[in-house]
Short mmCIF file of C-alpha atoms in Angstrom, two decimals:
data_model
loop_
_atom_site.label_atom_id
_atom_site.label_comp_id
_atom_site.label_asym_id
_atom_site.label_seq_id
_atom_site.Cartn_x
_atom_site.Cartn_y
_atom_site.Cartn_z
CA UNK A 1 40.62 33.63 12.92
CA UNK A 2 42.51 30.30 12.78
CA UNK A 3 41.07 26.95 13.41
CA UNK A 4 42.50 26.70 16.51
CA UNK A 5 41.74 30.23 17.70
CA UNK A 6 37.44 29.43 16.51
CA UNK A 7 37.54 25.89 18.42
CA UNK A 8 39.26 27.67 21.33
CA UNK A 9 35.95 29.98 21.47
CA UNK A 10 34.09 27.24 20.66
CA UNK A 11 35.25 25.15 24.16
CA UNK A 12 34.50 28.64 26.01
CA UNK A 13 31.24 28.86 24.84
CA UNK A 14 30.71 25.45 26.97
CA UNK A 15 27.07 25.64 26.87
CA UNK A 16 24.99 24.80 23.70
CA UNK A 17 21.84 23.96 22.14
CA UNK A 18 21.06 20.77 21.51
CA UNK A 19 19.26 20.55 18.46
CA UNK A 20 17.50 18.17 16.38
CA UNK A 21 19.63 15.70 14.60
CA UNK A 22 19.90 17.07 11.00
CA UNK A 23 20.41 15.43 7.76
CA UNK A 24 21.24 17.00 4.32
CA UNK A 25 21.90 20.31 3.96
CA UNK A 26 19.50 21.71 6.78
CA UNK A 27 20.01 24.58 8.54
CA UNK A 28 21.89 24.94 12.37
CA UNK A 29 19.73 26.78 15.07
CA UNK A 30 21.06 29.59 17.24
CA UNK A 31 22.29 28.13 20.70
CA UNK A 32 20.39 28.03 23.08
CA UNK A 33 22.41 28.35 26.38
CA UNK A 34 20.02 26.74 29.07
CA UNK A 35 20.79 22.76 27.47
CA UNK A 36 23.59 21.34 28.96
CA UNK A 37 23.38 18.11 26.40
CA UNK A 38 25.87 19.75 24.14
CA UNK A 39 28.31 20.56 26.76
CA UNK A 40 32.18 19.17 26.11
CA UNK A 41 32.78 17.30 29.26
CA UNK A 42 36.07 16.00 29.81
CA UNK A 43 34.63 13.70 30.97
CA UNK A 44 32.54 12.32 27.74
CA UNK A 45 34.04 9.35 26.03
CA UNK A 46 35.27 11.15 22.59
CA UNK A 47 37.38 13.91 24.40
CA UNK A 48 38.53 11.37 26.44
CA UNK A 49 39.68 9.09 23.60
CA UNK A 50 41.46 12.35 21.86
CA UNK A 51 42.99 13.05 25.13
CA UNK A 52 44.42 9.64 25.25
CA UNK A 53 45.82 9.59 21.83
CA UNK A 54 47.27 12.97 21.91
CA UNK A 55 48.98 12.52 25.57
CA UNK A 56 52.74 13.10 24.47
CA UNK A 57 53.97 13.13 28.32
CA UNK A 58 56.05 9.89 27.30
CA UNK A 59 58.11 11.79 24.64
CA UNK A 60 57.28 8.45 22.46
CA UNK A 61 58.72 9.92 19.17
CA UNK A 62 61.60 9.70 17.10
CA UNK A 63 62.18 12.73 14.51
CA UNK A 64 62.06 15.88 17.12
CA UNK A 65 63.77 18.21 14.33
CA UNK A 66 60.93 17.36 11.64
CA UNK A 67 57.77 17.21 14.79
CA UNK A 68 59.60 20.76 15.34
CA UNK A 69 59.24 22.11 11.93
CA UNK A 70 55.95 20.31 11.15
CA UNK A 71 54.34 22.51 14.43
CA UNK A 72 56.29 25.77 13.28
CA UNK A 73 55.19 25.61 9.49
CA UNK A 74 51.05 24.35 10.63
CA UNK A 75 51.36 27.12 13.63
CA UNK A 76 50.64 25.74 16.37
CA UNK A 77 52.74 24.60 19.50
CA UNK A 78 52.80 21.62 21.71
CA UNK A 79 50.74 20.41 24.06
CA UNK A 80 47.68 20.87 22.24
CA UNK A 81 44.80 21.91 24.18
CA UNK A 82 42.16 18.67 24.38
CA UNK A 83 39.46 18.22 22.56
CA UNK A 84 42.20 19.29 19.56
CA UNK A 85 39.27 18.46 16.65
CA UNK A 86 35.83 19.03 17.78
CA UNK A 87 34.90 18.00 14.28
CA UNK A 88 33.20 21.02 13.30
CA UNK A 89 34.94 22.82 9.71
CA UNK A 90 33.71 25.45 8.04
CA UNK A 91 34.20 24.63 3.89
CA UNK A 92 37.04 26.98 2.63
CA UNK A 93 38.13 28.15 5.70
CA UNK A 94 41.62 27.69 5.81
CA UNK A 95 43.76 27.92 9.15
CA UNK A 96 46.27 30.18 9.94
CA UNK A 97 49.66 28.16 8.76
CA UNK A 98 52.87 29.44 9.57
CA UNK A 99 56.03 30.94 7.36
CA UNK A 100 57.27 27.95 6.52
CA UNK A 101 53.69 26.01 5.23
CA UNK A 102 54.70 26.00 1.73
CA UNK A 103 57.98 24.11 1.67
CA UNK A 104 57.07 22.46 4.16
CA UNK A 105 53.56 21.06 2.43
CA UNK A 106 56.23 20.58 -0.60
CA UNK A 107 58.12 18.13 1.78
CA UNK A 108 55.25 16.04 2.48
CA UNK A 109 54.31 15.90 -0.99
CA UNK A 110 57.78 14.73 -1.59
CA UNK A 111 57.70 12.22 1.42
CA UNK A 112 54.17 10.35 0.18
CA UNK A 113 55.25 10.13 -3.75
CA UNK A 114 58.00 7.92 -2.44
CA UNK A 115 57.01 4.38 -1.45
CA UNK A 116 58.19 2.79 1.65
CA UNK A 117 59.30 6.49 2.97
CA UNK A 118 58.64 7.28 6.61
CA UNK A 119 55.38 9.19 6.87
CA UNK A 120 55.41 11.44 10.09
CA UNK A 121 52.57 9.56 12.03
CA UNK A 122 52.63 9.49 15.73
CA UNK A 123 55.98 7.32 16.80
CA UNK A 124 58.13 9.48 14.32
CA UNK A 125 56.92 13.26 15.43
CA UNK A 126 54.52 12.79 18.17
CA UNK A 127 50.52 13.26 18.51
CA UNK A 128 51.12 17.07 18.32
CA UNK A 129 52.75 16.22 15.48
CA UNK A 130 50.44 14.52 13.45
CA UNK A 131 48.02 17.49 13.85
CA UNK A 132 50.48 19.60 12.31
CA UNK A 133 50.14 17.18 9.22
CA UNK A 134 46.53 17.33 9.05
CA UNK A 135 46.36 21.11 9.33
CA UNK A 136 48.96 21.39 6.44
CA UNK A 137 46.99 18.77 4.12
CA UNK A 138 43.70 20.92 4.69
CA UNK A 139 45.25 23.80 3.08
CA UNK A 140 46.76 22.01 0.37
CA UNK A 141 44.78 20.08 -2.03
CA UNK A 142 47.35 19.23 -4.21
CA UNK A 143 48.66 16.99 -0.81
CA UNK A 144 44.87 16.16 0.29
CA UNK A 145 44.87 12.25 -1.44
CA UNK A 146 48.64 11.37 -0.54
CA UNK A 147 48.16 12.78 2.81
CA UNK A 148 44.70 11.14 3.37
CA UNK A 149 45.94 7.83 2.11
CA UNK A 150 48.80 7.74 4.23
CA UNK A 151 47.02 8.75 6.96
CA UNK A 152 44.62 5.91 6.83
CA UNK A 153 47.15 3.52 6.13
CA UNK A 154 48.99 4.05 9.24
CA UNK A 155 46.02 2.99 11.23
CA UNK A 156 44.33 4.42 14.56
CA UNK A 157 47.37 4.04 17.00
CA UNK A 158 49.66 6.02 14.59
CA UNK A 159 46.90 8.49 13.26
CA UNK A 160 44.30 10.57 14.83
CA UNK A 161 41.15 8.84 14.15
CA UNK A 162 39.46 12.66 14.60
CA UNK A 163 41.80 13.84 12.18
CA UNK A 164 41.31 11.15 9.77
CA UNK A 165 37.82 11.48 9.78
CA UNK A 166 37.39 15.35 9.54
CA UNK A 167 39.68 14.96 6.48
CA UNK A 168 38.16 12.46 4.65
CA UNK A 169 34.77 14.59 4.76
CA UNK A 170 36.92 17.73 3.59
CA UNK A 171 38.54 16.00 0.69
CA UNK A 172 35.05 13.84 -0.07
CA UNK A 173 33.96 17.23 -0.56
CA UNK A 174 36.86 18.32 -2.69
CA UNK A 175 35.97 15.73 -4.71
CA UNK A 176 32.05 16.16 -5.20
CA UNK A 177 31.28 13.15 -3.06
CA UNK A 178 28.46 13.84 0.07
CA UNK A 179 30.84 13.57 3.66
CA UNK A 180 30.10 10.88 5.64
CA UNK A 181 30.68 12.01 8.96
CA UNK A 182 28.65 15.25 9.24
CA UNK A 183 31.65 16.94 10.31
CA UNK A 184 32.21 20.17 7.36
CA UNK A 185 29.58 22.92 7.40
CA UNK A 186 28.71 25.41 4.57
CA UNK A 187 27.46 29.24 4.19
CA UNK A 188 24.24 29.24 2.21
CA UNK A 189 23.17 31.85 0.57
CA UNK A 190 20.96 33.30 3.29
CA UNK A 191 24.23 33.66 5.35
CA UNK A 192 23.24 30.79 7.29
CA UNK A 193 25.85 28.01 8.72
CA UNK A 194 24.46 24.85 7.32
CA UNK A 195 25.37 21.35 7.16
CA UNK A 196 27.30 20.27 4.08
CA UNK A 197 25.96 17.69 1.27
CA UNK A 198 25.96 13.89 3.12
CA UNK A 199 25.49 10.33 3.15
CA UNK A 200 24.01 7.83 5.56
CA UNK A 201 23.31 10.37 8.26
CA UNK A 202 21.39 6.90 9.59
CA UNK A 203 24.61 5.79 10.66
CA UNK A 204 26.68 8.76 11.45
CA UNK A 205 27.28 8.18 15.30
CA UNK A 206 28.21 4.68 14.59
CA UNK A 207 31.15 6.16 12.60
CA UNK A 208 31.76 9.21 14.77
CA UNK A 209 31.92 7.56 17.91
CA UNK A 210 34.37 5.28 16.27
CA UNK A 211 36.67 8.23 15.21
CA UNK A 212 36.27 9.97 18.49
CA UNK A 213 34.10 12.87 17.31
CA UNK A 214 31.24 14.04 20.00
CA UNK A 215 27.64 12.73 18.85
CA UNK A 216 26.40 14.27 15.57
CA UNK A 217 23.50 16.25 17.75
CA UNK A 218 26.66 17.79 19.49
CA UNK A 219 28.43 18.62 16.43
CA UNK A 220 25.60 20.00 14.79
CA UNK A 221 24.86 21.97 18.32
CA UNK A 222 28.61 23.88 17.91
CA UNK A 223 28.39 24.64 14.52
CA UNK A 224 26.05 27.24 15.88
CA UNK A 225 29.14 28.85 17.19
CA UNK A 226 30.91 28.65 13.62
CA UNK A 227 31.00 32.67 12.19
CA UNK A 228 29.08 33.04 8.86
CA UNK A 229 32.05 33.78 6.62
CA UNK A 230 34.77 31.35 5.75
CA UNK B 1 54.72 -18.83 13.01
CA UNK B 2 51.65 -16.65 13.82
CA UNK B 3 50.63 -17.45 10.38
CA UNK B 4 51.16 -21.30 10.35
CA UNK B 5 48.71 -21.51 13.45
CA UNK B 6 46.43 -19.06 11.59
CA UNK B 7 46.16 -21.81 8.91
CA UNK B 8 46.14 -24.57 11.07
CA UNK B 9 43.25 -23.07 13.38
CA UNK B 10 41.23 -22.11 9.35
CA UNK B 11 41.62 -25.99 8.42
CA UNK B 12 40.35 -26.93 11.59
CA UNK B 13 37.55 -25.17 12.21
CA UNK B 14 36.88 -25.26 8.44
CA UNK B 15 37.02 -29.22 8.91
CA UNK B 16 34.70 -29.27 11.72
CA UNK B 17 31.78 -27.42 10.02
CA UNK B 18 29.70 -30.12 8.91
CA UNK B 19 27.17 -29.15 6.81
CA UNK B 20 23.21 -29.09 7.58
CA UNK B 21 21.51 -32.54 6.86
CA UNK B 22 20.33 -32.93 3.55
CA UNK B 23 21.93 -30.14 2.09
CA UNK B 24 25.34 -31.55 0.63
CA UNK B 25 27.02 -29.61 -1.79
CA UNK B 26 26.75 -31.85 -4.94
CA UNK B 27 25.96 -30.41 -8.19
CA UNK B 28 22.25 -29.42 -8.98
CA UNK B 29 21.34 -28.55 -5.36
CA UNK B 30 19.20 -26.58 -4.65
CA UNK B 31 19.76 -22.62 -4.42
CA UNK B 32 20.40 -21.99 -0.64
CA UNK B 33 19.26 -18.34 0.67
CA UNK B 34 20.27 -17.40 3.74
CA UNK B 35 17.70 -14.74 6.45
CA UNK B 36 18.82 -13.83 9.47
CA UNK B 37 14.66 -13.25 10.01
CA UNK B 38 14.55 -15.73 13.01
CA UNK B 39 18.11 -14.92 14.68
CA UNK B 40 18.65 -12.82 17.65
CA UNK B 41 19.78 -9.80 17.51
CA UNK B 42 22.80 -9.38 19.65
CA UNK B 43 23.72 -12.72 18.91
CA UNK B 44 26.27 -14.58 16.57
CA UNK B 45 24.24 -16.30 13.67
CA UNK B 46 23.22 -19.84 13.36
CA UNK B 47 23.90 -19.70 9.91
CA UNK B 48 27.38 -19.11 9.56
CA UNK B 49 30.58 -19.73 11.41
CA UNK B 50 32.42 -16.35 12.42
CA UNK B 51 35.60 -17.67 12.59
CA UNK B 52 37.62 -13.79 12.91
CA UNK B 53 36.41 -10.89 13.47
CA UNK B 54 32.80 -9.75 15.58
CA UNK B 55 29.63 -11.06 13.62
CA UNK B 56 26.29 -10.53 14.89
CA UNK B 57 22.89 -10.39 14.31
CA UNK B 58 22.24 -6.48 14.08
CA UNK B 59 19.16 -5.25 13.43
CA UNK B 60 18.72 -2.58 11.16
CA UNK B 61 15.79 -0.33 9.95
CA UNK B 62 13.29 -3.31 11.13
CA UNK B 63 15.30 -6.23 9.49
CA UNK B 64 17.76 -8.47 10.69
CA UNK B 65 21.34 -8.50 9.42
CA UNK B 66 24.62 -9.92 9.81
CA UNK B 67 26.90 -7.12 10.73
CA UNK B 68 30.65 -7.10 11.20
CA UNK B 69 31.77 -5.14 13.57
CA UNK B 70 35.27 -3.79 13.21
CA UNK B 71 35.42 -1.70 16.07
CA UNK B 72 36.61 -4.70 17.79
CA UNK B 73 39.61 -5.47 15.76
CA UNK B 74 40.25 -1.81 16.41
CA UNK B 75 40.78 -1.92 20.11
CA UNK B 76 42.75 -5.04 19.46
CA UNK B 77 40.19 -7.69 21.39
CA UNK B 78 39.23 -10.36 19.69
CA UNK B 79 35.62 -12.00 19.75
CA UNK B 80 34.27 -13.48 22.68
CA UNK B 81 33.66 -16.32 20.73
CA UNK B 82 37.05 -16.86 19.34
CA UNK B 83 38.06 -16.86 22.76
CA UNK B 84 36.05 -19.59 23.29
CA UNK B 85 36.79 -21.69 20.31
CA UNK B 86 40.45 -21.10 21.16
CA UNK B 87 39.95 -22.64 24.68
CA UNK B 88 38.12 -25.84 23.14
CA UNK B 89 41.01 -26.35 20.55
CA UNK B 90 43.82 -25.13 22.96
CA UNK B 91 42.76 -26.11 26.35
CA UNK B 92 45.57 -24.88 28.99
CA UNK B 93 47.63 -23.24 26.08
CA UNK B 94 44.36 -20.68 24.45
CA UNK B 95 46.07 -17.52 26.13
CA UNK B 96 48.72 -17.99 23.65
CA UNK B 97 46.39 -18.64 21.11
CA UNK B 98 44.11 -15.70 21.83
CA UNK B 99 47.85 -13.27 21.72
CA UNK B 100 48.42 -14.83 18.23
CA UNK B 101 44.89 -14.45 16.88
CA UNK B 102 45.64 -10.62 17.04
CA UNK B 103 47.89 -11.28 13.95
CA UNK B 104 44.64 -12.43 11.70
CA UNK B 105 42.06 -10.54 13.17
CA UNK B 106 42.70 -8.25 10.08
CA UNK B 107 40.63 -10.22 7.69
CA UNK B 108 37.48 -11.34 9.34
CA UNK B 109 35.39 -14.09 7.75
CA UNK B 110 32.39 -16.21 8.96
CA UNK B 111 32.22 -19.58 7.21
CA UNK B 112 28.20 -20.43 5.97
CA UNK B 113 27.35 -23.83 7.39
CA UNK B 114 25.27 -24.65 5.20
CA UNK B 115 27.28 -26.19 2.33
CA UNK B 116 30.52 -28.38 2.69
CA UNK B 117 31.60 -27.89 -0.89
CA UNK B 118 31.06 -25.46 -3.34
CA UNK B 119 32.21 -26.41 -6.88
CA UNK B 120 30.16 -24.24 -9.57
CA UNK B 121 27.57 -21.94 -9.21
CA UNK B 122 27.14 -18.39 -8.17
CA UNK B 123 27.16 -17.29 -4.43
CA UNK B 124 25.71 -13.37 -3.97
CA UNK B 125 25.01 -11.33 -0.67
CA UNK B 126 23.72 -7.97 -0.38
CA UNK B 127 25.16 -5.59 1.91
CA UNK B 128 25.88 -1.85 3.10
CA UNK B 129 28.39 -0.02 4.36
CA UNK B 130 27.83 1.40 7.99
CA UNK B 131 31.52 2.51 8.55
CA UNK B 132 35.24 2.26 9.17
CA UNK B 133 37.96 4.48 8.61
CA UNK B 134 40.54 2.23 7.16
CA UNK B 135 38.40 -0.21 5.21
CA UNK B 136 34.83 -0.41 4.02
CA UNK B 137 35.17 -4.02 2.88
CA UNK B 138 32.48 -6.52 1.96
CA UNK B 139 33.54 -9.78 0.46
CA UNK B 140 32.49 -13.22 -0.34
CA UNK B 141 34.82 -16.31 0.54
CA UNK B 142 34.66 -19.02 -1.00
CA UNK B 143 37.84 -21.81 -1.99
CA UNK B 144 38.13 -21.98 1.75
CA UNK B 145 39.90 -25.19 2.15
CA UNK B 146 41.04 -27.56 4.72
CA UNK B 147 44.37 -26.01 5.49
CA UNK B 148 43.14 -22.17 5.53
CA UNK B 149 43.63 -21.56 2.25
CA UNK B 150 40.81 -19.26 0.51
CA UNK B 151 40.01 -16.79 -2.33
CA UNK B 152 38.01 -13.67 -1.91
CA UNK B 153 35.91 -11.38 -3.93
CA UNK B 154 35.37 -7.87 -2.65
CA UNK B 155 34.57 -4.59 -2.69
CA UNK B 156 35.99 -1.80 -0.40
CA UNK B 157 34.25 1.40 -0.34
CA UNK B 158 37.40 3.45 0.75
CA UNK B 159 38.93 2.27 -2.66
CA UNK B 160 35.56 1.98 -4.63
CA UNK B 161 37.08 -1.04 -6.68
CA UNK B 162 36.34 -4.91 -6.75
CA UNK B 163 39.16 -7.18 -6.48
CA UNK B 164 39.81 -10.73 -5.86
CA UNK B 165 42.50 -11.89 -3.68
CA UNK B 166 44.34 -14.92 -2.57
CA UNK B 167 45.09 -16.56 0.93
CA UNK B 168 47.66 -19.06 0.46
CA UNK B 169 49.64 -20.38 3.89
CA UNK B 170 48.68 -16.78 5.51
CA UNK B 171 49.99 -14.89 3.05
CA UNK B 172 47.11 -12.56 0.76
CA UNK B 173 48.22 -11.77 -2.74
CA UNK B 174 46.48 -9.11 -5.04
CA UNK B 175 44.88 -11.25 -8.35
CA UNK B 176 43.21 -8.99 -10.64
CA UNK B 177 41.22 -5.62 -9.72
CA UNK B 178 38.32 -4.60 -11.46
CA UNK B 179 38.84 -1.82 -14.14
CA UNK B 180 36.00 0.30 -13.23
CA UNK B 181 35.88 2.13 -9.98
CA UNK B 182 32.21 2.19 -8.50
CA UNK B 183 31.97 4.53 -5.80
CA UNK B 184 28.85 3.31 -3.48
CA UNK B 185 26.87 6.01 -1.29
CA UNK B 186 27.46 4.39 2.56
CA UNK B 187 24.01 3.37 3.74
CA UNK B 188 22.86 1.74 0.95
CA UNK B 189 22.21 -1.42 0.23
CA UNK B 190 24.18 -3.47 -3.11
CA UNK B 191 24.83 -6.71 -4.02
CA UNK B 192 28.25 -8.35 -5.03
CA UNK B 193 28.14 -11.65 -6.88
CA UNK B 194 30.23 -14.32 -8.18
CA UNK B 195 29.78 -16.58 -11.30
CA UNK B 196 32.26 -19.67 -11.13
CA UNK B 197 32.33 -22.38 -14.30
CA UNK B 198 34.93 -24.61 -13.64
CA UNK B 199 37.72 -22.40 -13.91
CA UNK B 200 36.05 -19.17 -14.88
CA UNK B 201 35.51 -16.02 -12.17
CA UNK B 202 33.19 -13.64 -12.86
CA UNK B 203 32.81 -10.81 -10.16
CA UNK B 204 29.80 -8.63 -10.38
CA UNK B 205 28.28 -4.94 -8.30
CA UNK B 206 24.71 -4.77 -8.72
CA UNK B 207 24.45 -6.97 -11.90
CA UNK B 208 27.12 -5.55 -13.60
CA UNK B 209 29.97 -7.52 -14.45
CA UNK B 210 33.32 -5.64 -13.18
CA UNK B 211 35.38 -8.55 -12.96
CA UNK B 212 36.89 -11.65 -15.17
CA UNK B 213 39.40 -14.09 -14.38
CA UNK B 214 40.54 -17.75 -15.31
CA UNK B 215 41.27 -19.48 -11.96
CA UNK B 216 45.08 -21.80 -11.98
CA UNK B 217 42.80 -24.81 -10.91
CA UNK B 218 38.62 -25.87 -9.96
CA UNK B 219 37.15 -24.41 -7.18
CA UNK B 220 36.44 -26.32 -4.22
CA UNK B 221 35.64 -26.14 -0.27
CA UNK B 222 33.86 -23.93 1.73
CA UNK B 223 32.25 -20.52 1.14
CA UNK B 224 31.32 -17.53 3.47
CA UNK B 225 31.61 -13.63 4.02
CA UNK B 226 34.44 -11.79 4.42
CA UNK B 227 35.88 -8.25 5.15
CA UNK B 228 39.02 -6.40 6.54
CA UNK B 229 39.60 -4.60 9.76
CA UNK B 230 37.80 -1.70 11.19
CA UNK B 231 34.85 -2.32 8.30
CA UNK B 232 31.52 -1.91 9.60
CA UNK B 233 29.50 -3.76 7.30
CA UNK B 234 25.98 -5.17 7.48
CA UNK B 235 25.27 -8.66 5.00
CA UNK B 236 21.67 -10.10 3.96
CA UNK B 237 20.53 -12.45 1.48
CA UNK B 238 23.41 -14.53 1.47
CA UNK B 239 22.43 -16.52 -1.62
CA UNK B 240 24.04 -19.60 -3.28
CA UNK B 241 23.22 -20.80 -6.43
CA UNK B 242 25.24 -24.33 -6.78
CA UNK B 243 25.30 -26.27 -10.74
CA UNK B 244 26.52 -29.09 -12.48
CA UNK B 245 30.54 -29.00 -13.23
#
């Protein structure tokens, strides 16, 4: 099941347990339908934020032929359903790409070793667009610390903040580090979905709210919804 | 020209920072450590001078802080009490001041009032990073001089180095990076230090030396904190240590 196609279910399944705020690698509770705390509003500031960012009823982009390919090759088609991230990963699940991924991931690798090239961020392909970047990175390590880099770089109005931030916590992981915004779960060895390795949980709504992801109680609520197999 | 009034506005308010009675920055004063113990939370401190960016007291596991809060720069607003300072220096015209202030807002520092001149010495502050997504910066200013001219040693947790720059008319200029990457858990608390002898630098992370660097000329003029855009970053024990040239 892609990405796309789990945080579709995810958004059905519109009611939620809230659970305790968890920290380390504890383990997520089964839902439990009757709370209504981890509900995804449209209302609620975060998917209000992503649906402001990724609002492409302006046509405000430049390069339609490489936004085109970009949404072919990460498989996905425009406009993107809001909330697009809900933040919630599963570590080594991988989403369903399309044909052209590879050459396509080969491209961008291309584009970010060349200094002062035009990175696709949102005024070249489009919000839609710059999802199609992140989804491609994810699958592609070897593109993770360009893409990352580049996507930082380019700042909040040019960059989805959710995207940002989801990726930084996959490729912290890649690298060994503890994520920092609670958003990448893990399978332990019980089967259960659990949160992966992090830092400063303290903080983590301070940084989440600031990237547009729901409150970490919320997050950790859906990844009750996240199947127990990558 | 957004640059030239960044300067100009730097000198100024640099100029007008007196410092506190009795506590002039001649060599063999004594050591200066700043808590934010008695400030109010919510409030900018009475300590230092935020001159960009949103300082305030914060508090934080039961203890006061100075926190910089970049989610402001991100939205693009600058501090309500920029806006004010603009409108005592500006008058009529601080509209036009507040549009151009967008242009610095990317390097927020708050100048300590405590000492006019800073010559030799060390200067350390503890701090921990809380957040941001493009930087994680936490520096210490110091050079700051009457025309907005300053040097800065930091760290920034999204590149895990120390590195001191340069702020001449507006313009920052890379000096010399630290060879060692440290990467630093967010949430935790580490100190960054600098050791200045006439025209020696020395930049340390927790009592380690990272950094060394022979300076074109003395330093001299004001010191603070300092960080870069969206950083979230909470400061404490703002210590300086001043000595004999």
């Amino acid at each position: 099941m892609s990405i796309l196609a789990t945080r579709s279910v995810v958004r059905l399944a519109a009611f939620v347990a809230l659970l305790p705020a968890l920290s380390g690698a504890q383990r997520t509770k089964a839902p439990n339908t009757q709370r209504a705390e981890c509900r995804v509003r449209p209302t609620d500031a975060w998917v209000k934020r992503q649906a402001e960012f990724f609002d492409e009823s302006k046509h405000e982009w430049t390069n339609d032929s490489l936004r085109a390919a970009l949404l072919a090759a990460a498989g996905i088609s425009a406009p993107l359903a809001v909330p697009v991230n809900i933040g919630v990963e599963l570590v080594g699940r991988q989403p369903v790409l399309g044909s052209n991924a590879a050459a396509m991931s080969d491209e961008l690798k291309r584009l970010a070793g060349v200094r002062g090239s035009t990175w696709p961020t949102k005024s070249v392909v489009g919000a839609a667009g710059t999802h199609a970047v992140y989804l491609l990175a994810l699958s592609d390590t070897a593109l993770g610390r360009a893409a990352l880099h580049r996507m930082m770089e380019a700042g909040p109005a040019e960059s989805p903040a959710v995207d940002v931030a989801a990726f930084e916590d996959h490729m912290r992981l890649v690298w060994g580090r503890k994520q920092i915004y609670g958003t990448q779960f893990r399978v332990d060895d019980k089967g259960r979905v659990v949160l992966a390795p992090m830092e400063d949980s303290a903080h983590a709504d301070l940084r989440r709210e600031d990237a547009g992801l729901p409150p970490f109680k919320v997050g950790i609520c859906l990844s009750a919804s996240l199947p127990s197999k990558p | 020209m957004k640059v030239r009034i960044c300067a100009f506005v730097l000198g100024v308010m640099s100029a007008a920072i007196a410092p506190a009675r009795g506590q002039s920055g001649s060599a063999n004063a004594a050591t200066k450590r700043v808590s934010f113990a008695a400030e109010s939370p919510g409030r900018e401190p009475k300590s230092f001078a935020p001159m960009v960016g949103s300082w305030v007291i914060s508090r934080d596991a039961g203890r006061n802080v100075l926190f910089i809060d970049g989610r402001v720069w991100k939205r693009g607003q600058p501090a309500g009490g920029l806006a004010d300072k603009a409108r005592e220096l500006y008058g009529a015209r601080n509209e036009e001041f507040i549009e151009s202030i967008k242009a610095f807002a990317y390097y927020p520092i708050a100048v300590y009032k405590g000492l006019d001149n800073f010559e030799n010495g060390e200067i350390s502050v503890r701090f921990q990073m809380v957040g941001g997504t493009l930087d994680r910066c936490a520096g210490i200013l110091f050079n700051v001089k009457p025309n907005g001219d300053y040097l800065t040693v930091r760290f920034n947790g999204t590149e895990d180095n120390l590195v001191l720059w340069t702020f001449n008319n507006g313009v920052r200029k890379f000096v010399k990076r630290a060879a060692e990457t440290v990467p630093l858990e967010m949430g935790t608390w580490h100190t960054i230090k600098i050791s200045v002898h006439g025209t020696a630098l020395q930049g340390f992370l927790d009592g380690k030396p990272l950094l060394d660097y022979t300076l074109p000329e003395a330093v001299s003029g004001k010191i603070g904190v300092w960080s870069k855009t969206d950083s979230m970053i909470e400061f404490d024990d703002f210590t300086v240590m001043p000595t004999a040239k």
